[in-house]
XYZ file of C-alpha atoms in Angstrom:
495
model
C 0.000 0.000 0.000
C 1.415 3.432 -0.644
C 1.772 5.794 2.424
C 1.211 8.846 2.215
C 3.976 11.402 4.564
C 2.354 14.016 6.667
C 4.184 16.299 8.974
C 1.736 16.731 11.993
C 2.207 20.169 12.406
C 2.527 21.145 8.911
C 1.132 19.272 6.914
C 2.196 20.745 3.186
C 4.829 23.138 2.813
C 4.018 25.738 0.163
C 5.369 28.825 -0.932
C 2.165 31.633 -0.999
C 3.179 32.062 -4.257
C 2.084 28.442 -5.350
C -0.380 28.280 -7.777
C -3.492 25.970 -6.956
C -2.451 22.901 -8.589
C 0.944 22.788 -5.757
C -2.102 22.699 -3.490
C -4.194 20.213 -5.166
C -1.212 17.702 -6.299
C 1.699 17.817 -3.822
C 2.083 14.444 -2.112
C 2.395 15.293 1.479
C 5.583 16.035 3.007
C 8.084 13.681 5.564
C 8.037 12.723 9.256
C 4.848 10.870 9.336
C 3.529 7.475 7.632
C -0.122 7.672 7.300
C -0.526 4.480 7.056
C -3.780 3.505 9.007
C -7.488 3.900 9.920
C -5.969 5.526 13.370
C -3.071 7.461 11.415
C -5.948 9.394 9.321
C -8.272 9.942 12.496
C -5.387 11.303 14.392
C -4.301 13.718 11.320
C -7.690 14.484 10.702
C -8.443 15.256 14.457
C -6.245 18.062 13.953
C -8.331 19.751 11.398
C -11.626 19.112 13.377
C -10.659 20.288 16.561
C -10.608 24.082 15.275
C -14.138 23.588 15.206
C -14.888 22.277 18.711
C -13.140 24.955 20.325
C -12.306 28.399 19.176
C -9.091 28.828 20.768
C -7.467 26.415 18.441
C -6.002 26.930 14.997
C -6.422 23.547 12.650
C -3.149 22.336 10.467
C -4.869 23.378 7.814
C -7.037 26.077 6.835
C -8.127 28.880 9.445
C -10.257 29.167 12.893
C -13.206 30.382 12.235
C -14.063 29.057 8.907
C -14.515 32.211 7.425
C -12.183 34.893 8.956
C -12.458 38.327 10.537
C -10.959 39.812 7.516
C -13.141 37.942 4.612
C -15.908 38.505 7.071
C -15.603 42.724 7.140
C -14.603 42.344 3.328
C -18.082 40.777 1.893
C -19.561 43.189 4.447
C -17.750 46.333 2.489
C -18.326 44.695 -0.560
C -21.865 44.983 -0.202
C -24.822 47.103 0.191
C -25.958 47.035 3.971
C -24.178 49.747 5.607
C -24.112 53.290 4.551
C -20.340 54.118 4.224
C -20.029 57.082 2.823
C -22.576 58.682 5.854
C -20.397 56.527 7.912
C -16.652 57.888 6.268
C -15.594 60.594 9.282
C -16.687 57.796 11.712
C -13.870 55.374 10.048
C -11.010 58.042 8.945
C -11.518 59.132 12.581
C -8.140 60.522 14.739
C -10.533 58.791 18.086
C -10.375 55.298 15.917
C -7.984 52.624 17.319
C -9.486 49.660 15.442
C -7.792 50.727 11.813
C -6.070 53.155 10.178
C -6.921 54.862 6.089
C -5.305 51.951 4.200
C -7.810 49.318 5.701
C -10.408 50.986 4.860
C -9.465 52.444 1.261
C -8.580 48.811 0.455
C -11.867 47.389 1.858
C -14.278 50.605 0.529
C -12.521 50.723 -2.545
C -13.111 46.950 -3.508
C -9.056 46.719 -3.276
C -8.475 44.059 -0.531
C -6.458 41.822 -3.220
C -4.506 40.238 -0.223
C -8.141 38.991 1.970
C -9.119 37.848 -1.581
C -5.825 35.720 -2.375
C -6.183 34.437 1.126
C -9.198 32.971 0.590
C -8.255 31.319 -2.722
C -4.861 29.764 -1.323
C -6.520 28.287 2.192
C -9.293 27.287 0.585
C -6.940 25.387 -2.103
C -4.706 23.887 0.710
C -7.495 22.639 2.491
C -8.667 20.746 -0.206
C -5.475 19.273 -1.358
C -5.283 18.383 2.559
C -8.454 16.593 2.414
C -7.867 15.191 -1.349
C -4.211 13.164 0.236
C -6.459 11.600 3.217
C -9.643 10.376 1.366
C -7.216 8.918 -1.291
C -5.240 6.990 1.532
C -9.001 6.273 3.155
C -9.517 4.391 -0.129
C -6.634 2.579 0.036
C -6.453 1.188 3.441
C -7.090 -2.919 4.016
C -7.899 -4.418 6.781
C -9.816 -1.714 8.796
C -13.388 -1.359 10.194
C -15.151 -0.388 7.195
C -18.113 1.398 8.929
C -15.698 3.619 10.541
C -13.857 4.143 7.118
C -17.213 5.939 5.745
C -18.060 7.665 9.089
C -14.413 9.229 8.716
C -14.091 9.482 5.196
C -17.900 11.287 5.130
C -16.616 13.455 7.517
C -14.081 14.794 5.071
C -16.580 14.379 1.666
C -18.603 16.617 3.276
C -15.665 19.641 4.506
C -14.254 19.389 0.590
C -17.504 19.846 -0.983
C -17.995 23.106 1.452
C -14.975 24.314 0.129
C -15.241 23.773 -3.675
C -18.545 25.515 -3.185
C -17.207 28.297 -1.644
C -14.630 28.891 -4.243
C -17.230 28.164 -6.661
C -19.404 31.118 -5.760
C -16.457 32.923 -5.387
C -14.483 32.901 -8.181
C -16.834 31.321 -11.037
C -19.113 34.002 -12.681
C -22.652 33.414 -12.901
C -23.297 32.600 -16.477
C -20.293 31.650 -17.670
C -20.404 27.577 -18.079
C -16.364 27.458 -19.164
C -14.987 29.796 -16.289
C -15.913 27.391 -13.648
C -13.204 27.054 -11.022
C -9.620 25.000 -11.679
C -10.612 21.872 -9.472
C -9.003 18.135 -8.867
C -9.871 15.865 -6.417
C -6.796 13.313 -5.936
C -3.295 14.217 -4.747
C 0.228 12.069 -5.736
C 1.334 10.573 -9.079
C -2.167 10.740 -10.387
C -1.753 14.124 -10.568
C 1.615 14.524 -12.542
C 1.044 16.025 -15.435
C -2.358 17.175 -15.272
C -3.362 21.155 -16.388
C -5.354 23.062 -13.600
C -7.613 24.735 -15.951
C -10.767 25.903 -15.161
C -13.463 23.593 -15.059
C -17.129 23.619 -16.837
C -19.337 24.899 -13.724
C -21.748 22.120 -13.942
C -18.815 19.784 -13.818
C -17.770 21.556 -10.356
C -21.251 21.215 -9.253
C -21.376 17.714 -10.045
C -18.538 16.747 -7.874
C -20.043 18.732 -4.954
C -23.130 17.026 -5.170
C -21.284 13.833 -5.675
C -19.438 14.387 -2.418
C -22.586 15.467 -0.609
C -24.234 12.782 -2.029
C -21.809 9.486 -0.974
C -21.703 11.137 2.474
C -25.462 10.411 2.717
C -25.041 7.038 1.732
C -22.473 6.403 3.872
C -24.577 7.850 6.956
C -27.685 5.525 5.956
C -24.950 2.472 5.913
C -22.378 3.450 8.592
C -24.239 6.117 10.924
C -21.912 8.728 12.845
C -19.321 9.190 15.349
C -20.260 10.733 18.389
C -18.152 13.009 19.270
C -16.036 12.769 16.156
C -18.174 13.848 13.225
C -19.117 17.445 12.927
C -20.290 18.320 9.141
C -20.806 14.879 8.707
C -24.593 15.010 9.986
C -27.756 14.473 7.822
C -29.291 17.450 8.407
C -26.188 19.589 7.950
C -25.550 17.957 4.305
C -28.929 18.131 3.517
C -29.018 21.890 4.339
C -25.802 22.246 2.506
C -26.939 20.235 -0.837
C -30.235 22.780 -0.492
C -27.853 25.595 -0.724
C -26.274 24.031 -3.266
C -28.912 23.460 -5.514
C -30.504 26.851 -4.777
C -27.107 28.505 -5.885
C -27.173 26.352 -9.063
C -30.671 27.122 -10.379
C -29.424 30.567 -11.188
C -26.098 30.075 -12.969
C -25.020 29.261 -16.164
C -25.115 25.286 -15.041
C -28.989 25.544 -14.327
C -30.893 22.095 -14.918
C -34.408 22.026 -14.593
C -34.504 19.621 -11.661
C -32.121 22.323 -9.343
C -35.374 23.860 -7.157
C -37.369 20.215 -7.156
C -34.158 18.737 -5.443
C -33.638 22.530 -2.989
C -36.691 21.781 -2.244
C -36.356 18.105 -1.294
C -33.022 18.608 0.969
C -34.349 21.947 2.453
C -37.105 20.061 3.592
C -35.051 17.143 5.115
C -32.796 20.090 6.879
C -35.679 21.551 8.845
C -37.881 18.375 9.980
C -38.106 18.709 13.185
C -36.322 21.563 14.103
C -39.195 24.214 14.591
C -38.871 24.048 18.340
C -35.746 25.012 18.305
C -35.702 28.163 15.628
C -35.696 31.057 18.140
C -38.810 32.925 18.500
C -38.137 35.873 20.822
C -35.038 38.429 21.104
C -33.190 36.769 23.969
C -33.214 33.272 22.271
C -32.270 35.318 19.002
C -29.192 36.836 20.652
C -28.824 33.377 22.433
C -28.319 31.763 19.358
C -25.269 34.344 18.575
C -23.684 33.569 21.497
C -24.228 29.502 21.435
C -26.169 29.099 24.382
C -28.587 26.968 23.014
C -26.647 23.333 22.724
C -30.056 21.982 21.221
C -30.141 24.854 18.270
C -28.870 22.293 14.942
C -26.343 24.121 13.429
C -22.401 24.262 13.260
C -21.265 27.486 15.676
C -17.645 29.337 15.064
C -16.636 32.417 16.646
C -13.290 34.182 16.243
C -10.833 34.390 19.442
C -9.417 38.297 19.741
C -12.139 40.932 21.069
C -12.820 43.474 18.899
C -11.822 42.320 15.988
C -14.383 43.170 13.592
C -15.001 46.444 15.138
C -13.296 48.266 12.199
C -16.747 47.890 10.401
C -19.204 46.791 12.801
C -18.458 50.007 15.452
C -16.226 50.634 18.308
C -16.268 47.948 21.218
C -15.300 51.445 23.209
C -18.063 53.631 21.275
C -18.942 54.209 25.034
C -15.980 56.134 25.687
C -16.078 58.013 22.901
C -14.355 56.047 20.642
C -14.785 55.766 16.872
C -16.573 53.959 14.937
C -19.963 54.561 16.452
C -23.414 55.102 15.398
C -23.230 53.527 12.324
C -25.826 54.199 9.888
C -26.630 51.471 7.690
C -29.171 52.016 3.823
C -31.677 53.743 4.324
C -33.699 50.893 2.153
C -32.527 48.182 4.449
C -33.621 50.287 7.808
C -36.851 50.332 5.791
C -37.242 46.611 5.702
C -37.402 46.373 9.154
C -41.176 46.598 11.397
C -40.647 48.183 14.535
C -42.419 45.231 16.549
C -40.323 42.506 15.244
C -37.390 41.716 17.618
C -35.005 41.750 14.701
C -35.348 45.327 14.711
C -34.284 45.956 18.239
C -31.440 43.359 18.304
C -29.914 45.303 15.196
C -30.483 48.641 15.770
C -31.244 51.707 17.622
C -33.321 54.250 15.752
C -31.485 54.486 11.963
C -27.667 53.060 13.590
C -26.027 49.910 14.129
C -26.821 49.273 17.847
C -23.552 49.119 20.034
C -25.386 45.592 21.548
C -25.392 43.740 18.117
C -25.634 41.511 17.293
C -26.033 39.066 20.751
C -27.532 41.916 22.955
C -24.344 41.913 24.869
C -23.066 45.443 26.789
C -20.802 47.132 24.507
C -20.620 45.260 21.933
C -18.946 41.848 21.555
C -17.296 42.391 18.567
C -16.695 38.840 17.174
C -16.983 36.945 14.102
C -20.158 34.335 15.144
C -21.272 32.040 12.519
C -24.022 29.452 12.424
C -23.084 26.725 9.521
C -26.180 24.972 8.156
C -28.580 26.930 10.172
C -32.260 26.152 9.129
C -33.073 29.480 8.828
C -31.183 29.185 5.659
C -33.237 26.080 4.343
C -36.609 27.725 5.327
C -35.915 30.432 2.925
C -34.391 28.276 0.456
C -37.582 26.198 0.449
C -39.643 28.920 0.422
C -38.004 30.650 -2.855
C -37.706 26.668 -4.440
C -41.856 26.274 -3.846
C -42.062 29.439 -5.557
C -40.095 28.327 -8.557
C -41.876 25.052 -9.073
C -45.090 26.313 -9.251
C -46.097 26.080 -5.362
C -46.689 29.635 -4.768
C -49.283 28.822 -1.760
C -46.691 26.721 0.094
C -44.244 29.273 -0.969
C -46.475 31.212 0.903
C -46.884 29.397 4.010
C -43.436 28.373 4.117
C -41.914 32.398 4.712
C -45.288 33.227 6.664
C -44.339 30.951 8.942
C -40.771 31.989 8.854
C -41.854 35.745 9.499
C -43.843 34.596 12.260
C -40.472 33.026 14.342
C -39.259 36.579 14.241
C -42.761 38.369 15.090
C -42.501 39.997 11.555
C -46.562 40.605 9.846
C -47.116 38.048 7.240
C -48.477 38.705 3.932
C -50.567 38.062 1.217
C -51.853 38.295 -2.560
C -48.455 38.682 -3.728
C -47.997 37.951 -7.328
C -44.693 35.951 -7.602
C -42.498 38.751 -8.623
C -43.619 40.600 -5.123
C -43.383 36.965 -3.965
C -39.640 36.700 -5.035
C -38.968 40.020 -3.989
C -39.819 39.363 -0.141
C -37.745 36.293 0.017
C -35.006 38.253 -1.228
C -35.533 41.026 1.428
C -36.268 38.809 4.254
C -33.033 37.121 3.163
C -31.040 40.627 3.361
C -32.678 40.989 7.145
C -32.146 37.794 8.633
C -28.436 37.372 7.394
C -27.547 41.301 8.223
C -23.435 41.186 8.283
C -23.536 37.117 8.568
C -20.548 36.085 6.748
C -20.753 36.240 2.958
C -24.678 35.778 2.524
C -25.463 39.929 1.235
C -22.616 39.699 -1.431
C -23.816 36.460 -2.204
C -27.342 37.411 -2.966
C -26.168 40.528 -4.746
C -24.282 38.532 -6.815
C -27.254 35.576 -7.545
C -29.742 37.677 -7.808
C -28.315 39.793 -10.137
C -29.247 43.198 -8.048
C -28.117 46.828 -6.161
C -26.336 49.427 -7.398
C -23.485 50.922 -5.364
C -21.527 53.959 -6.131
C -19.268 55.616 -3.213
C -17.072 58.626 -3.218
C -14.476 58.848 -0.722
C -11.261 60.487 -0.469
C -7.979 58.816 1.089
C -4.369 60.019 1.544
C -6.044 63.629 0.039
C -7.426 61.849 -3.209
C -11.302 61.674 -4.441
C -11.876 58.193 -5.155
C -15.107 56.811 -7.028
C -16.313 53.186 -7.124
C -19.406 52.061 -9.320
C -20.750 48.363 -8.611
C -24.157 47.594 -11.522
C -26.004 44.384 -10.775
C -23.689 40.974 -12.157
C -20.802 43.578 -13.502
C -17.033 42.148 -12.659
C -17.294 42.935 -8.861
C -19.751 40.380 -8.245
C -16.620 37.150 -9.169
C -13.680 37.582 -6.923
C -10.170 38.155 -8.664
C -7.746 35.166 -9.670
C -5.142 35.918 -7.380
C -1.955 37.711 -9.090
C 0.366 34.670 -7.930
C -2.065 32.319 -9.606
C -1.948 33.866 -12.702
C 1.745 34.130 -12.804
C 1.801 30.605 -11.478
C -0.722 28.642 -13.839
C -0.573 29.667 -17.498
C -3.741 27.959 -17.852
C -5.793 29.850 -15.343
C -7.967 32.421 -17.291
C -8.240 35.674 -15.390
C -11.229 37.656 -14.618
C -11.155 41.325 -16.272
C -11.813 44.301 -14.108
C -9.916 43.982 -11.260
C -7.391 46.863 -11.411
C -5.383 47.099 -7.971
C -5.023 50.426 -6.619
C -1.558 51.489 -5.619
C -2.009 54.663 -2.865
């Protein structure tokens, strides 16, 4: 059997520079044979524990999932918070969070080095997972349930990934600008281009992934304690997503919303009792006090560390940023009797207490993977799209209802479509990517901003699906893989 040579502690060593395919094809490096069912487990332990506890950093990849700086990145790349009302709040002497380059690079859609980041971790912890589900398919001899609980485990983590570069970096209606993608590591590898890939083929190994991991959950079951994404509901809400992403792009079949709909369905059985339905067990939820609530929790380790565009964590002192105001057409989304409204805000600002109703702001990055908030909404916009626009109906009335929010009716299905959208934009206010997402699905908002830095007027124009809605191909890629095809548009901005 081949064995495959991981350093514990490193597991690849790669130059930043690397293009993806050193990420995707380098056989793992000396000091360890992997060589066993317990040698993979124990490797693969050190990935996983990064999401059990937030003080640790995984050997691959970064703690949280999505970091404080891709976090406040898709927040300034996107059309929530008013920042030009906000701009003497940010280039502020009583500021201590940032200084004028963070935010020119952010405001200014010019944070190349968050963006490369997120292609070259993402990349690594791929090829990470491709060099341990190649040796899971090689070992002999071993428990063969606890082969698929393991291997699941990591199906399920690659397909997250390749998704998340796939939204990323693959424009919407482009079929042949899909993202560069392999899934083995070693000597298969030797030789092969990392071109970009067709997007439906990229979906189809997602789904693939996603889809084995079920099977192996029906055969094998879990491992308490062990497993984390590898959980029925969680890959259920994640193949909803999936799906729901799909039906718009350029790799559209006509079965995407039947099959949202059938996994967004399977993500929330059950679960109503636990969806919060009042502001404390909203804020609760932010602050993972609710071990019941069925979703996969991350939250970043330094204080304050998002406070750069989310306000001051010392706003009460007189420190800068504070009273944020956010677009005026999202404040207008908001009723004044549903609890949303008061966990987010006070009057037209960004409440110092959001987002977990805690005093002065904890300032953290908080995530909820595979929340079935997510699938409700997903179902509810998949109804609507295969001809169910009752149970469309039903499906966000109810949802409105779990945050006190009036529900409605005789929409046509354009209004219909419309409030899905918007109820979208208000749940998921400044969670993660989901706003830059949408803009970029949907196909919608207009941003133009104005704002001077280092005594120069700078202007920035964003139309509906232009080039700022697909993330750059890093420069070192480009240089790096002479088949990579870039994206145009993306001019860096030297102050």
């Amino acid at each position: 059997m081949r064995k495959i040579i991981i350093k514990i502690s490193i597991l690849f060593i790669i130059a930043m520079a690397s293009g993806c395919k050193d990420y995707l094809d380098l056989p793992p490096k000396n000091q360890r044979a992997v060589a066993s069912l317990s040698d993979v487990e124990s490797v693969l332990a050190g990935y996983l524990d990064a999401f059990t506890r937030s003080n640790t950093q995984p050997i691959k990849g970064t703690m949280p999932i999505m970091t404080e700086a891709q976090n406040m990145m898709f927040e300034a790349y996107s059309d929530n918070i008013d920042f030009e009302a906000n701009f003497s709040q940010y280039v502020n002497v009583q500021n201590i969070h940032a200084d004028e380059k963070f935010y020119a690079n952010k405001l200014l859609y010019n944070d190349f080095t968050t963006m490369e980041q997120i292609w070259n971790n993402h990349y690594e912890v791929i090829g990470f997972l491709n060099a341990l589900i190649d040796e899971c398919d090689e070992l002999e001899g071993e428990n063969e349930q606890e082969v698929k609980r393991v291997k699941g485990e990591m199906l399920v983590h690659r397909a997250y990934y390749i998704y998340k570069l796939q939204q990323y970096f693959a424009p919407m209606d482009k079929e042949d600008m899909g993202i560069p993608l392999y899934l083995h590591t070693g000597k298969e590898v030797m030789g092969v281009e990392m071109k970009r890939r067709p997007s439906s083929e990229v979906y189809s190994a997602i789904i693939s992934d996603l889809n084995l991991a079920l099977e192996y959950i029906d055969e094998a079951g879990k491992k308490s304690g062990f497993n984390i994404f590898y959980d029925k509901r969680f890959i259920n809400n994640l193949l909803s997503q999936v799906y729901w992403f799909k039906a718009a792009s350029s790799a559209k079949a006509d079965s995407d919303y039947k099959n949202a709909a059938t996994h967004a369905k399977a993500a929330i059985e059950g679960v109503e009792m636990y969806v919060p339905k009042s502001l404390i067990e909203f804020q609760n939820i932010r602050r993972n006090l609710n071990p019941e609530y069925p979703s996969v929790y991350m939250q970043s380790v330094a204080f304050g560390t998002v406070a750069p565009i989310y306000g001051s964590t010392f706003d009460y002192l007189g420190f800068a940023p504070s009273n944020l105001k956010v677009s005026d057409d999202l404040r207008e989304l908001f009723e004044e009797d549903e609890y949303r409204t008061e966990a987010y805000f006070n009057g037209p600002a960004l409440s110092s207490a959001w987002p977990d109703g805690m005093a002065n702001g904890q300032k953290y990055v908080r995530m909820n993977l595979f929340a079935p908030e997510e699938a409700y909404l997903v179902l509810a916009e998949s109804l609507l799209h295969t001809g169910q626009q009752g149970q469309a109906m039903d499906v966000l009335n109810t949802f409105k209802a779990f945050r006190g929010a009036s529900e409605k009716s005789g929409l046509s299905e354009e209004e219909l479509q419309q409030e899905i959208i918007n109820e979208r934009r208000k749940e998921f206010f400044c969670d993660t990517d989901k706003r830059w997402i949408d803009l970029k699905r949907y196909k919608i908002g207009n941003i133009k901003r104005t704002l001077e830095f280092f005594g120069k007027e700078y202007t920035v124009e964003v139309t509906p699906g232009d080039f700022h809605s697909t993330l750059p191909v890093p420069l070192s890629e480009i240089q790096e893989n002479p088949n990579i095809v870039p994206h145009e548009g993306w001019d860096p901005i030297v102050f």
